[in-house]
Coordinates of C-alpha atoms and ligand atoms in Angstrom, one line a residue:
M1 CA -46.1 2.1 -14.3
T2 CA -42.7 2.9 -13.5
R3 CA -41.0 5.2 -15.6
P4 CA -38.4 3.8 -17.7
Q5 CA -35.0 5.6 -17.8
R6 CA -32.9 5.9 -20.9
P7 CA -29.6 3.8 -20.1
T8 CA -26.4 5.0 -19.7
P9 CA -24.6 3.7 -22.4
R10 CA -21.5 1.9 -21.6
A11 CA -19.6 1.7 -25.0
V12 CA -19.1 4.5 -27.3
P13 CA -22.4 5.4 -28.2
E14 CA -23.8 5.6 -31.5
M15 CA -27.2 7.1 -31.0
S16 CA -27.3 9.5 -34.1
S17 CA -27.8 7.2 -37.1
A18 CA -30.4 4.4 -37.6
L19 CA -27.4 2.1 -38.0
G20 CA -25.9 3.2 -34.8
I21 CA -29.3 2.8 -33.1
L22 CA -30.0 -0.7 -34.5
Q23 CA -26.6 -2.0 -33.0
T24 CA -26.9 0.0 -30.0
V25 CA -30.3 -0.2 -28.6
F26 CA -31.3 -3.6 -30.4
G27 CA -27.8 -5.4 -30.6
F28 CA -28.5 -6.4 -34.2
D29 CA -25.5 -6.2 -36.8
A30 CA -27.2 -4.9 -40.3
F31 CA -30.8 -4.2 -41.3
H32 CA -32.6 -6.8 -43.1
E33 CA -33.6 -5.3 -46.5
P34 CA -35.6 -2.7 -46.8
Q35 CA -35.6 -1.5 -43.2
A36 CA -33.0 0.8 -43.4
E37 CA -34.7 2.6 -46.7
I38 CA -38.0 2.7 -45.1
I39 CA -36.1 4.5 -42.0
D40 CA -35.0 6.9 -44.0
H41 CA -37.6 7.7 -46.0
V42 CA -40.1 8.4 -42.9
V43 CA -37.1 10.3 -41.0
G44 CA -36.8 12.3 -43.7
G45 CA -40.5 13.2 -43.2
G46 CA -41.8 11.2 -45.9
D47 CA -45.3 9.2 -45.6
A48 CA -44.9 5.0 -46.0
L49 CA -47.1 2.1 -46.9
V50 CA -44.8 -1.0 -45.6
L51 CA -45.9 -4.8 -46.5
M52 CA -43.8 -6.9 -44.8
P53 CA -44.5 -10.7 -43.8
T54 CA -44.7 -11.2 -40.6
G55 CA -41.6 -11.6 -38.5
G56 CA -39.9 -9.6 -41.1
G57 CA -38.8 -6.8 -39.1
K58 CA -41.6 -4.4 -39.0
S59 CA -41.4 -2.8 -35.6
V60 CA -37.8 -1.2 -36.3
C61 CA -39.0 0.6 -39.4
Y62 CA -41.2 2.9 -36.9
Q63 CA -39.2 2.6 -33.6
I64 CA -36.0 3.6 -34.9
P65 CA -37.4 7.3 -36.5
A66 CA -39.2 7.5 -33.0
L67 CA -35.7 7.9 -31.8
L68 CA -34.3 10.1 -34.7
R69 CA -36.9 12.4 -34.6
P70 CA -37.8 14.9 -32.3
G71 CA -41.0 14.4 -30.2
T72 CA -43.2 11.1 -29.0
A73 CA -44.1 8.4 -32.2
V74 CA -47.7 7.7 -31.4
V75 CA -48.4 4.1 -32.7
V76 CA -52.1 3.4 -33.3
S77 CA -52.4 -0.3 -32.7
P78 CA -56.0 -2.3 -32.2
L79 CA -54.4 -4.9 -29.9
I80 CA -55.2 -3.6 -26.8
A81 CA -54.5 -6.9 -25.2
L82 CA -51.0 -7.2 -26.4
M83 CA -50.1 -3.3 -25.6
Q84 CA -48.5 -4.3 -22.3
D85 CA -46.2 -6.8 -23.8
Q86 CA -45.2 -4.3 -26.4
V87 CA -44.4 -1.6 -24.2
D88 CA -42.4 -3.9 -21.8
A89 CA -40.4 -5.3 -24.6
L90 CA -39.2 -1.8 -25.4
L91 CA -38.5 -0.8 -21.8
E92 CA -36.5 -4.1 -21.6
L93 CA -34.4 -2.4 -24.5
G94 CA -34.3 1.1 -22.6
L95 CA -36.4 2.9 -24.9
R96 CA -39.1 5.5 -23.0
A97 CA -42.3 3.9 -23.7
A98 CA -45.9 3.8 -22.7
F99 CA -49.5 3.3 -24.1
L100 CA -53.1 4.6 -23.5
N101 CA -56.2 2.4 -23.7
S102 CA -59.1 1.5 -21.8
S103 CA -57.5 -1.1 -19.6
L104 CA -55.6 1.7 -17.9
D105 CA -57.1 3.1 -14.5
A106 CA -58.0 6.9 -14.7
A107 CA -54.7 7.7 -12.6
T108 CA -52.5 5.8 -14.6
A109 CA -53.6 7.3 -17.9
R110 CA -53.1 10.9 -16.6
D111 CA -49.3 9.9 -15.9
V112 CA -49.2 9.2 -19.1
T113 CA -50.7 12.0 -20.6
R114 CA -48.4 14.4 -18.3
Q115 CA -45.2 12.3 -19.3
L116 CA -46.5 12.9 -23.1
L117 CA -46.6 16.7 -22.5
A118 CA -43.3 16.8 -20.8
G119 CA -41.6 15.1 -23.8
E120 CA -40.8 12.2 -21.6
L121 CA -41.7 9.5 -24.1
D122 CA -40.0 8.2 -27.5
L123 CA -43.1 6.0 -28.1
L124 CA -46.9 5.8 -27.2
Y125 CA -49.0 3.1 -28.3
V126 CA -52.8 3.7 -28.4
A127 CA -55.8 2.0 -29.1
P128 CA -58.0 3.6 -32.3
E129 CA -60.9 4.7 -30.3
R130 CA -58.9 6.6 -27.9
L131 CA -56.9 8.6 -30.4
L132 CA -59.8 9.7 -32.1
M133 CA -61.8 11.0 -29.1
T134 CA -61.9 14.6 -29.0
S135 CA -59.7 15.4 -26.3
F136 CA -57.1 13.2 -27.1
L137 CA -56.7 15.0 -30.7
A138 CA -56.9 18.3 -28.9
L139 CA -53.7 17.3 -26.9
L140 CA -51.9 16.1 -30.1
E141 CA -52.5 19.2 -31.7
R142 CA -51.0 21.0 -28.7
L143 CA -48.1 18.9 -28.8
D144 CA -47.6 19.5 -32.5
A145 CA -47.5 23.1 -32.5
A146 CA -44.5 22.3 -30.2
D147 CA -43.1 19.9 -32.5
G148 CA -43.7 17.1 -30.2
L149 CA -44.9 14.7 -32.9
A150 CA -42.2 12.5 -34.2
L151 CA -44.6 10.5 -36.5
F152 CA -47.8 8.4 -36.7
A153 CA -47.4 4.8 -37.2
I154 CA -50.6 2.9 -38.2
D155 CA -50.0 -0.9 -37.2
E156 CA -52.3 -3.5 -38.8
A157 CA -53.1 -1.0 -41.3
H158 CA -55.1 -3.8 -43.1
C159 CA -57.8 -3.3 -40.1
V160 CA -59.5 -0.9 -42.3
S161 CA -60.5 -3.2 -45.1
Q162 CA -64.1 -4.1 -44.9
W163 CA -63.8 -7.3 -46.5
G164 CA -61.6 -8.5 -44.1
H165 CA -62.2 -10.5 -40.9
D166 CA -59.9 -8.2 -38.9
F167 CA -62.2 -5.1 -39.7
R168 CA -62.1 -2.0 -37.5
P169 CA -64.8 0.3 -38.3
E170 CA -62.4 2.8 -36.2
Y171 CA -59.7 2.7 -38.5
I172 CA -61.4 4.3 -41.3
Q173 CA -61.4 7.8 -39.4
L174 CA -58.1 7.8 -38.8
S175 CA -57.5 9.4 -42.4
I176 CA -58.3 12.3 -39.7
L177 CA -54.4 12.1 -39.2
H178 CA -53.7 13.3 -42.4
E179 CA -56.2 16.4 -42.4
R180 CA -55.3 17.6 -38.7
F181 CA -51.3 16.7 -38.9
P182 CA -50.2 17.5 -42.1
R183 CA -46.5 17.8 -40.9
V184 CA -46.2 14.7 -39.0
P185 CA -45.5 11.7 -41.2
R186 CA -47.5 8.4 -41.3
I187 CA -46.0 5.2 -41.7
A188 CA -48.9 2.2 -42.2
L189 CA -47.7 -1.3 -41.7
T190 CA -49.1 -4.7 -42.3
A191 CA -48.4 -8.1 -43.2
T192 CA -51.1 -8.6 -45.5
A193 CA -50.4 -9.2 -49.1
D194 CA -53.1 -9.3 -51.7
A195 CA -53.3 -6.4 -53.7
V196 CA -57.1 -5.7 -52.7
T197 CA -56.4 -4.7 -49.7
R198 CA -53.2 -2.9 -50.1
A199 CA -55.6 -0.3 -52.5
E200 CA -58.2 0.0 -49.6
I201 CA -55.7 0.7 -47.0
V202 CA -54.5 3.6 -49.3
T203 CA -57.6 5.0 -50.5
K204 CA -58.7 4.9 -46.7
L205 CA -56.0 6.2 -45.1
G206 CA -55.5 9.1 -47.4
L207 CA -51.8 7.1 -48.6
E208 CA -51.9 8.0 -52.5
D209 CA -48.8 9.9 -52.0
A210 CA -47.1 7.6 -49.8
R211 CA -44.3 5.5 -50.9
Q212 CA -44.8 1.8 -51.2
F213 CA -42.1 -1.0 -49.8
V214 CA -43.3 -4.1 -50.7
S215 CA -41.0 -6.9 -49.4
S216 CA -41.0 -10.8 -50.6
F217 CA -43.4 -12.9 -48.6
D218 CA -41.5 -15.9 -49.0
R219 CA -41.1 -17.3 -45.3
P220 CA -38.3 -19.8 -46.5
N221 CA -38.2 -21.5 -43.0
I222 CA -42.0 -22.5 -43.1
R223 CA -42.1 -26.0 -44.3
Y224 CA -45.8 -26.5 -45.5
R225 CA -47.6 -29.9 -45.6
V226 CA -50.9 -30.7 -47.0
V227 CA -52.8 -34.3 -45.8
A228 CA -56.1 -35.5 -47.1
K229 CA -58.3 -35.8 -43.9
D230 CA -59.0 -39.8 -43.4
N231 CA -59.1 -39.7 -39.7
P232 CA -58.0 -36.2 -38.4
R233 CA -57.6 -37.1 -35.2
A234 CA -55.5 -39.7 -35.4
Q235 CA -53.4 -37.5 -37.9
L236 CA -53.1 -34.3 -35.9
K237 CA -51.8 -36.2 -33.0
E238 CA -49.4 -38.0 -35.0
F239 CA -48.3 -34.5 -36.2
L240 CA -48.1 -32.9 -33.1
A241 CA -45.9 -36.3 -31.4
E242 CA -43.4 -34.5 -34.0
H243 CA -44.0 -31.3 -32.2
A244 CA -43.8 -32.8 -28.8
L245 CA -43.8 -29.7 -26.0
E246 CA -43.3 -27.0 -28.6
A247 CA -45.7 -23.8 -29.0
G248 CA -48.1 -24.4 -31.8
I249 CA -51.5 -23.1 -33.0
V250 CA -54.5 -25.6 -34.5
Y251 CA -56.8 -23.9 -36.2
C252 CA -60.4 -25.1 -36.3
L253 CA -63.7 -23.5 -38.2
S254 CA -66.3 -23.9 -35.3
R255 CA -66.1 -22.8 -31.9
R256 CA -67.5 -26.1 -31.0
K257 CA -65.1 -28.1 -32.4
V258 CA -62.8 -25.5 -30.9
D259 CA -63.7 -26.8 -27.5
E260 CA -63.9 -30.5 -28.6
T261 CA -60.6 -30.8 -29.8
A262 CA -58.8 -29.1 -26.9
A263 CA -60.5 -31.1 -24.4
W264 CA -59.5 -34.0 -26.4
L265 CA -56.0 -33.2 -26.8
R266 CA -55.8 -32.6 -23.1
S267 CA -57.1 -36.1 -22.5
E268 CA -54.2 -37.0 -24.9
G269 CA -51.8 -35.3 -22.2
V270 CA -51.0 -32.4 -24.4
D271 CA -51.0 -28.5 -22.9
A272 CA -53.9 -27.5 -25.1
L273 CA -55.9 -24.7 -24.6
A274 CA -59.1 -23.5 -26.3
Y275 CA -59.5 -19.7 -27.9
H276 CA -62.7 -18.2 -29.4
A277 CA -64.9 -15.4 -29.4
G278 CA -67.7 -17.2 -27.7
M279 CA -65.4 -17.3 -24.4
D280 CA -65.7 -14.5 -22.1
A281 CA -63.2 -12.0 -22.2
A282 CA -61.5 -12.9 -18.8
A283 CA -60.6 -16.6 -20.0
R284 CA -59.9 -15.8 -23.1
R285 CA -56.9 -13.3 -21.9
A286 CA -55.9 -15.9 -19.4
H287 CA -55.4 -18.4 -22.3
Q288 CA -53.6 -16.0 -24.6
S289 CA -51.3 -15.1 -21.9
R290 CA -50.3 -18.7 -20.7
F291 CA -49.8 -19.4 -24.5
I292 CA -47.6 -16.2 -24.3
R293 CA -45.3 -16.5 -21.1
E294 CA -45.3 -20.2 -20.6
D295 CA -43.3 -22.9 -23.3
G296 CA -44.9 -25.4 -25.3
V297 CA -48.7 -24.5 -24.8
V298 CA -50.8 -25.2 -27.8
M299 CA -53.5 -23.1 -28.7
V300 CA -56.5 -24.7 -30.5
A301 CA -58.7 -21.7 -31.9
T302 CA -61.1 -20.2 -34.5
I303 CA -59.1 -17.5 -36.4
A304 CA -60.4 -15.0 -33.8
F305 CA -57.1 -15.8 -32.4
G306 CA -53.1 -14.9 -33.6
M307 CA -53.4 -11.2 -35.0
G308 CA -50.3 -9.6 -33.4
I309 CA -49.6 -12.3 -31.3
D310 CA -45.6 -11.7 -31.7
K311 CA -44.3 -14.8 -30.0
P312 CA -41.7 -15.8 -31.9
D313 CA -41.2 -19.0 -31.3
V314 CA -44.3 -20.7 -32.4
R315 CA -43.2 -24.0 -34.0
F316 CA -46.2 -25.1 -36.0
V317 CA -49.6 -23.8 -37.3
A318 CA -52.0 -26.6 -37.9
H319 CA -55.3 -26.2 -39.8
L320 CA -57.7 -29.1 -39.2
D321 CA -60.3 -27.5 -41.6
L322 CA -60.0 -26.0 -44.8
P323 CA -59.3 -22.2 -44.8
K324 CA -61.5 -20.0 -46.7
S325 CA -58.7 -18.4 -48.6
L326 CA -54.9 -18.5 -49.5
E327 CA -54.9 -15.2 -48.1
G328 CA -56.4 -16.1 -44.6
Y329 CA -54.3 -19.1 -44.6
Y330 CA -50.9 -17.4 -45.5
Q331 CA -51.8 -14.6 -42.5
E332 CA -52.4 -17.6 -40.0
T333 CA -49.6 -20.3 -40.9
G334 CA -47.4 -16.6 -40.8
R335 CA -47.9 -16.7 -37.2
A336 CA -45.3 -19.6 -37.1
G337 CA -41.5 -19.3 -37.0
R338 CA -41.3 -15.5 -36.7
D339 CA -37.9 -16.1 -34.9
G340 CA -36.5 -17.3 -38.6
E341 CA -35.8 -21.0 -37.4
P342 CA -37.3 -24.2 -38.8
A343 CA -41.1 -23.9 -38.2
E344 CA -44.2 -26.4 -40.1
A345 CA -47.4 -25.2 -41.5
W346 CA -49.8 -28.3 -41.4
L347 CA -53.2 -28.7 -43.0
A348 CA -55.9 -31.4 -43.1
Y349 CA -58.5 -31.1 -45.7
G350 CA -61.2 -33.4 -46.9
L351 CA -64.1 -33.5 -49.6
A352 CA -66.7 -32.6 -46.7
D353 CA -64.9 -29.1 -46.5
V354 CA -65.4 -28.0 -50.0
V355 CA -68.8 -29.1 -49.7
L356 CA -69.3 -27.0 -46.2
L357 CA -67.6 -24.0 -47.4
K358 CA -69.4 -23.8 -50.6
S359 CA -72.7 -24.3 -49.3
W360 CA -72.1 -21.1 -47.3
I361 CA -71.4 -19.2 -49.9
E362 CA -74.1 -20.1 -52.1
K363 CA -76.5 -19.5 -49.0
S364 CA -75.0 -16.6 -47.5
D365 CA -77.0 -13.3 -48.2
A366 CA -74.2 -11.4 -49.3
P367 CA -74.3 -9.7 -52.7
V368 CA -73.5 -11.6 -55.9
E369 CA -70.2 -9.7 -56.3
Q370 CA -69.2 -11.0 -53.0
K371 CA -70.1 -14.6 -53.4
R372 CA -68.4 -14.8 -56.6
V373 CA -65.1 -13.3 -55.3
E374 CA -65.4 -15.4 -52.2
S375 CA -65.7 -18.5 -54.3
I376 CA -62.9 -17.7 -56.4
K377 CA -61.0 -17.5 -53.3
L378 CA -61.8 -21.0 -52.3
D379 CA -61.1 -22.4 -55.4
A380 CA -57.6 -21.0 -55.6
M381 CA -57.2 -22.3 -52.0
L382 CA -58.7 -25.6 -53.3
G383 CA -55.9 -25.4 -56.4
Y384 CA -53.1 -25.2 -53.4
C385 CA -54.3 -28.5 -51.6
E386 CA -54.5 -30.3 -54.3
A387 CA -51.1 -29.1 -56.2
A388 CA -48.5 -31.3 -57.5
R389 CA -46.1 -28.7 -58.0
C390 CA -44.1 -26.7 -55.0
R391 CA -46.4 -25.0 -52.5
R392 CA -44.4 -22.4 -52.0
V393 CA -44.4 -21.2 -55.8
I394 CA -48.3 -21.5 -55.7
L395 CA -48.3 -19.3 -52.4
L396 CA -46.2 -16.8 -53.5
D397 CA -47.4 -16.9 -57.4
Y398 CA -51.0 -15.8 -55.6
F399 CA -49.4 -12.8 -54.3
G400 CA -47.9 -11.9 -57.6
E401 CA -44.3 -13.2 -56.9
R402 CA -42.3 -15.2 -59.3
S403 CA -40.1 -18.0 -57.5
G404 CA -38.6 -21.3 -58.3
A405 CA -39.5 -24.7 -56.8
C406 CA -38.6 -24.4 -52.8
G407 CA -37.3 -27.3 -51.5
N408 CA -39.1 -27.2 -48.0
C409 CA -42.4 -28.0 -48.7
D410 CA -44.1 -32.0 -48.8
T411 CA -44.4 -32.0 -52.9
C412 CA -40.6 -30.8 -53.3
L413 CA -39.2 -32.9 -50.8
E414 CA -41.2 -36.2 -51.6
P415 CA -42.6 -35.2 -55.1
P416 CA -46.3 -37.2 -55.7
Q417 CA -46.7 -39.6 -58.5
T418 CA -49.1 -38.4 -61.2
W419 CA -51.2 -40.7 -63.2
D420 CA -53.4 -40.6 -66.5
G421 CA -56.8 -40.5 -64.4
S422 CA -59.0 -39.7 -67.6
T423 CA -60.6 -43.3 -67.2
A424 CA -61.5 -42.8 -63.7
A425 CA -62.9 -39.7 -64.1
Q426 CA -65.1 -40.4 -67.0
M427 CA -66.3 -43.6 -64.5
L428 CA -67.3 -41.1 -62.1
F429 CA -68.7 -38.6 -64.4
S430 CA -70.9 -41.7 -65.6
A431 CA -71.8 -42.7 -62.2
A432 CA -73.0 -39.4 -61.2
L433 CA -75.3 -39.2 -64.7
R434 CA -76.6 -42.5 -64.3
T435 CA -78.1 -41.6 -60.9
G436 CA -79.5 -38.1 -61.4
Q437 CA -76.4 -36.3 -60.2
R438 CA -78.5 -36.5 -57.0
F439 CA -75.6 -38.5 -54.5
G440 CA -72.5 -37.4 -52.7
A441 CA -69.0 -38.7 -53.4
G442 CA -69.5 -41.5 -50.8
Q443 CA -72.4 -43.2 -52.8
L444 CA -70.5 -42.9 -56.2
I445 CA -67.6 -44.4 -54.8
D446 CA -69.5 -47.6 -53.5
I447 CA -70.8 -48.0 -56.8
L448 CA -67.6 -47.7 -58.6
R449 CA -66.2 -50.2 -56.1
G450 CA -69.2 -52.1 -56.2
K451 CA -70.0 -52.1 -52.9
E452 CA -72.9 -53.9 -51.7
T453 CA -74.3 -51.1 -49.2
D454 CA -77.3 -51.0 -47.9
K455 CA -77.9 -47.5 -49.6
V456 CA -76.7 -48.6 -52.6
H457 CA -79.5 -52.1 -52.8
Q458 CA -82.3 -49.3 -51.7
Y459 CA -81.7 -47.3 -54.8
G460 CA -80.8 -50.1 -57.1
H461 CA -77.6 -49.3 -57.8
D462 CA -75.9 -52.5 -58.3
T463 CA -77.9 -53.0 -61.8
L464 CA -76.3 -49.7 -63.2
P465 CA -73.7 -50.9 -65.8
T466 CA -71.0 -48.5 -63.9
F467 CA -71.2 -50.9 -60.8
G468 CA -68.0 -52.2 -59.8
V469 CA -66.1 -50.7 -62.9
G470 CA -63.5 -49.0 -60.9
S471 CA -62.5 -51.8 -58.1
E472 CA -59.2 -51.7 -58.8
H473 CA -58.7 -48.2 -57.3
D474 CA -59.4 -48.6 -53.8
D475 CA -61.3 -45.8 -51.5
A476 CA -58.8 -43.5 -50.6
T477 CA -57.6 -43.0 -54.6
W478 CA -61.2 -42.8 -55.2
R479 CA -61.7 -40.1 -52.8
G480 CA -58.7 -38.1 -54.3
V481 CA -59.9 -37.9 -57.6
V482 CA -63.3 -36.7 -56.5
R483 CA -61.2 -34.3 -54.4
Q484 CA -59.1 -33.0 -57.7
L485 CA -61.9 -33.2 -60.1
V486 CA -63.9 -30.3 -57.5
A487 CA -60.3 -28.7 -57.2
L488 CA -60.1 -28.3 -61.0
G489 CA -64.0 -27.4 -61.5
L490 CA -65.1 -30.6 -63.4
L491 CA -67.7 -31.5 -60.5
R492 CA -69.2 -29.1 -58.4
P493 CA -70.8 -30.4 -55.0
D494 CA -74.2 -29.0 -54.9
P495 CA -74.9 -27.5 -51.2
E496 CA -78.8 -27.5 -52.1
S497 CA -78.6 -31.5 -52.0
Y498 CA -76.4 -32.5 -49.3
G499 CA -72.9 -32.3 -51.3
A500 CA -74.6 -34.0 -54.5
L501 CA -72.0 -33.8 -57.4
K502 CA -72.9 -32.2 -60.3
L503 CA -71.0 -32.2 -63.5
T504 CA -69.7 -28.7 -65.1
D505 CA -69.4 -27.7 -68.7
A506 CA -65.6 -27.9 -68.0
A507 CA -66.2 -31.9 -67.6
R508 CA -67.6 -32.3 -71.3
P509 CA -64.3 -32.5 -72.7
V510 CA -63.0 -35.3 -70.6
L511 CA -66.5 -37.3 -70.8
R512 CA -66.0 -37.4 -74.3
G513 CA -62.5 -38.1 -74.1
E514 CA -60.9 -35.2 -75.9
T515 CA -58.3 -34.3 -73.2
R516 CA -56.3 -36.0 -70.8
L517 CA -56.2 -35.6 -67.3
E518 CA -53.1 -35.8 -65.5
L519 CA -54.2 -36.3 -61.6
R520 CA -52.0 -36.7 -58.7
R521 CA -51.8 -40.1 -56.4
A522 CA -52.2 -40.3 -53.0
P523 CA -48.8 -40.3 -51.5
P524 CA -48.2 -43.5 -49.8
K525 CA -48.7 -43.3 -45.6
R526 CA -45.3 -41.3 -44.7
S527 CA -42.4 -43.9 -43.3
K528 CA -41.1 -43.4 -39.8
T529 CA -38.1 -42.8 -40.8
A530 CA -39.3 -39.8 -43.0
K531 CA -40.1 -38.1 -39.9
R532 CA -37.9 -35.2 -38.3
S533 CA -36.5 -37.1 -35.7
R534 CA -36.4 -35.4 -32.5
G535 CA -33.9 -35.2 -29.1
R536 CA -34.2 -33.7 -26.1
A537 CA -37.3 -32.5 -24.7
S538 CA -37.5 -28.8 -25.7
G539 CA -37.9 -30.2 -29.7
A540 CA -37.1 -28.4 -32.7
T541 CA -35.1 -25.5 -31.7
A542 CA -33.0 -27.4 -29.2
D543 CA -32.1 -29.7 -32.0
L544 CA -30.1 -26.8 -33.3
V545 CA -27.9 -26.9 -30.6
A546 CA -25.0 -28.9 -30.2
P547 CA -25.2 -31.9 -28.0
A548 CA -22.2 -30.6 -25.9
D549 CA -24.2 -27.3 -25.5
A550 CA -27.1 -28.7 -24.8
D551 CA -27.1 -28.6 -20.9
L552 CA -26.0 -25.1 -20.9
F553 CA -28.9 -24.1 -23.6
E554 CA -31.2 -25.3 -21.0
A555 CA -29.4 -23.6 -17.9
L556 CA -29.7 -20.2 -19.7
R557 CA -33.6 -20.7 -20.5
A558 CA -34.0 -21.4 -16.9
M559 CA -32.5 -18.2 -16.3
R560 CA -34.2 -16.3 -18.6
K561 CA -37.8 -18.4 -17.1
G562 CA -37.1 -17.4 -13.9
L563 CA -35.8 -13.2 -15.1
A564 CA -39.1 -13.3 -16.8
E565 CA -41.4 -14.5 -14.3
A566 CA -39.6 -11.8 -11.5
G567 CA -40.1 -9.2 -14.3
G568 CA -43.7 -10.3 -15.3
V569 CA -42.9 -10.6 -18.9
P570 CA -43.0 -13.0 -21.4
P571 CA -39.7 -14.9 -21.8
Y572 CA -39.0 -13.9 -25.4
V573 CA -38.9 -10.5 -24.4
I574 CA -35.6 -11.1 -22.3
F575 CA -33.9 -12.9 -25.0
H576 CA -34.9 -15.2 -27.7
D577 CA -33.7 -18.8 -27.9
A578 CA -31.5 -17.7 -31.0
T579 CA -29.8 -15.3 -28.9
L580 CA -29.3 -17.9 -25.7
R581 CA -28.4 -20.7 -28.6
E582 CA -25.2 -18.2 -29.4
I583 CA -24.3 -17.6 -26.4
A584 CA -24.1 -21.4 -25.3
R585 CA -22.1 -21.9 -28.7
L586 CA -19.8 -18.5 -28.1
K587 CA -19.5 -18.9 -24.2
P588 CA -18.4 -15.2 -24.0
G589 CA -16.1 -15.1 -21.2
S590 CA -16.7 -11.4 -20.8
E591 CA -19.4 -8.5 -20.6
D592 CA -17.6 -6.9 -24.1
E593 CA -17.8 -10.3 -25.5
L594 CA -21.6 -10.9 -24.6
G595 CA -22.1 -7.6 -25.9
Q596 CA -21.2 -8.7 -29.2
V597 CA -24.0 -11.7 -29.3
S598 CA -26.9 -10.7 -31.6
G599 CA -30.2 -9.3 -30.0
I600 CA -27.6 -7.9 -26.7
G601 CA -28.0 -4.1 -26.9
V602 CA -26.6 -2.0 -24.2
A603 CA -29.8 -2.1 -21.9
K604 CA -30.2 -6.0 -22.0
L605 CA -26.3 -6.1 -21.2
A606 CA -26.5 -3.9 -18.4
R607 CA -29.5 -5.6 -16.7
Y608 CA -29.1 -9.0 -17.5
G609 CA -25.2 -9.3 -18.2
G610 CA -24.2 -10.5 -14.9
A611 CA -26.4 -13.1 -14.9
V612 CA -25.7 -14.8 -18.0
L613 CA -22.3 -14.7 -17.1
E614 CA -22.8 -16.4 -14.2
V615 CA -24.8 -19.1 -15.7
L616 CA -21.8 -19.4 -18.0
R617 CA -19.2 -19.6 -15.1
E618 CA -21.3 -22.3 -13.3
H619 CA -20.9 -24.3 -16.5
L620 CA -17.5 -24.0 -17.3
Ligands
ADP1 P1 -42.9 -8.0 -37.4 O1 -43.9 -7.0 -37.1 O2 -42.5 -7.6 -39.1 O3 -43.5 -9.1 -37.9 P2 -40.7 -8.1 -35.7 O4 -40.8 -6.5 -36.1 O5 -42.1 -8.2 -34.6 O6 -41.6 -8.5 -37.1 O7 -39.5 -8.4 -35.9 C1 -39.4 -10.1 -36.0 C2 -38.1 -10.4 -35.6 O8 -37.1 -9.9 -36.0 C3 -38.1 -9.9 -34.1 O9 -37.4 -10.7 -32.8 C4 -37.0 -8.7 -34.5 O10 -36.4 -8.3 -33.3 C5 -36.0 -9.2 -35.0 N1 -35.4 -8.4 -36.3 C6 -36.1 -7.3 -36.8 N2 -34.8 -6.5 -37.7 C7 -33.8 -7.4 -37.3 C8 -32.5 -7.2 -37.8 N3 -32.3 -6.3 -38.7 N4 -31.5 -8.3 -37.7 C9 -32.1 -9.0 -36.6 N5 -32.9 -9.2 -36.1 C10 -33.9 -8.1 -36.8
ZN2 ZN1 -41.8 -26.4 -52.3

């Protein structure tokens, strides 16, 4: 690894204050709430627990204190595969950074250690297992004795949680940092919002005295949309057509479905790749790297993919299967739109998903209490899917945040009609009761609609008094009724008998006509005009460029691509789309003017200013 140099600042350097560093090094104008407060607290030696949504700007909360405090900041991260990119991004900013993990050869690792001891590093990223090695802890103690440790940052702190799917056993042992280095401030960071995980982080990492900084978890640029599964592939295809040539993630529940969906999308001409834990490590690495480094790759993945992927221009996250909880859903969808520009979270779900997930929970060997918690979480997820009110209000409410209707989700944009579904529910309950509660949604709907299928004849269901009483509603409406009754907890699919629908006690008042049931009507098929129209090849973010500047923007992107390939780094490490767009709009004529653009600090100006100005000259 080449040893990075601190840049020689051109303008009057202001490197002694947090704001000065934000402006000079990072090229940003002002802090976002509550970055400044967090930085002050940590620079002053305090411990902090930072809960901020993805894209909220957590990194500068430890990167700036790393520069303001004497010594090296040690950043613990579970994301070995991403450390190189993280460090590259810092080197691009002119900071002195390196990483230590099992991927380094012995000579390089020795060199990094030497730099660390010589005080030549602002930041050092380490994997937890490396940090916990006796020899490394001894080395840190030597550094500490010489005041050489600026702070410990514990990234992805929710990895201590044994309940979550990102659990890393080594994280629990990180409490050792507090015991061995009581003078060194610790800052733990996560984008996981729920209170249970937060409490677990505090106790497991010994952060009882840390100040907690909880940001709003709203992601206003993400548009939420839920569709009832009908023909999932056709629905996905239609959705992807609205995001042609944009990068995105399609989540599936099983590895097999990931492989099949990726293959199918490729056959449809989409640049899709698969990612799941069953693939060998080299293939996973290669796919992840293509997703990060190239424009417009669609990653079809299980939830094994995504943590720490800080690609800012992921334009959509699609779920082809129902997630198990709103926490998981929010974390996964949060990977879209980290750059703050319009992005979309799309979910297709159907009754079969509910039956499957419910049966998983009931059939698992988990303790009763855990099953109960999982079941409550799934119900909250269903409530979100079947909601007739603002999706964002429901999401934020789940994380303890009050908000008003957002205007940027499907229910806000196209408010669903509601109708009195009491009679329909009674019909369905009656059909279920008269068939011994032994049949699933398909058969009950056939009975109500009076369909003469083989299975209906086989069981003599065409002779039931309920046969044909519900013919006024079509199939989609009935399926919507069933899903909502399940979401409301009035019907329960029995996993022991292939999803046979059983009435719960909560169904009784409706059956007896004592309560009225307001149901959401299935939305009409989306009209062509309601869809976002897409202009040029580069999709949504290109739409934000004035038509007159479009060519210049594309030329800047091409220049960035060349620089990224030459430097072996992802394009966004050089400049974000937003920065290129601002350049295209402002058309700066000098280095000084270029330096005013958001996202251009002294190092980037020195390194790429010439190339940018040349593209500008050619285009004027
Ligand atoms: P997180 O780790 O919380 O997901 P990051 O630290 O990656 O978020 O920051 C998200 C994006 O916001 C990055 O592109 C970062 O450079 C940018 N950013 C962070 N702080 C600011 C700020 N004060 N002004 C402008 N952009 C910022
Ligand atoms: Zn809304």
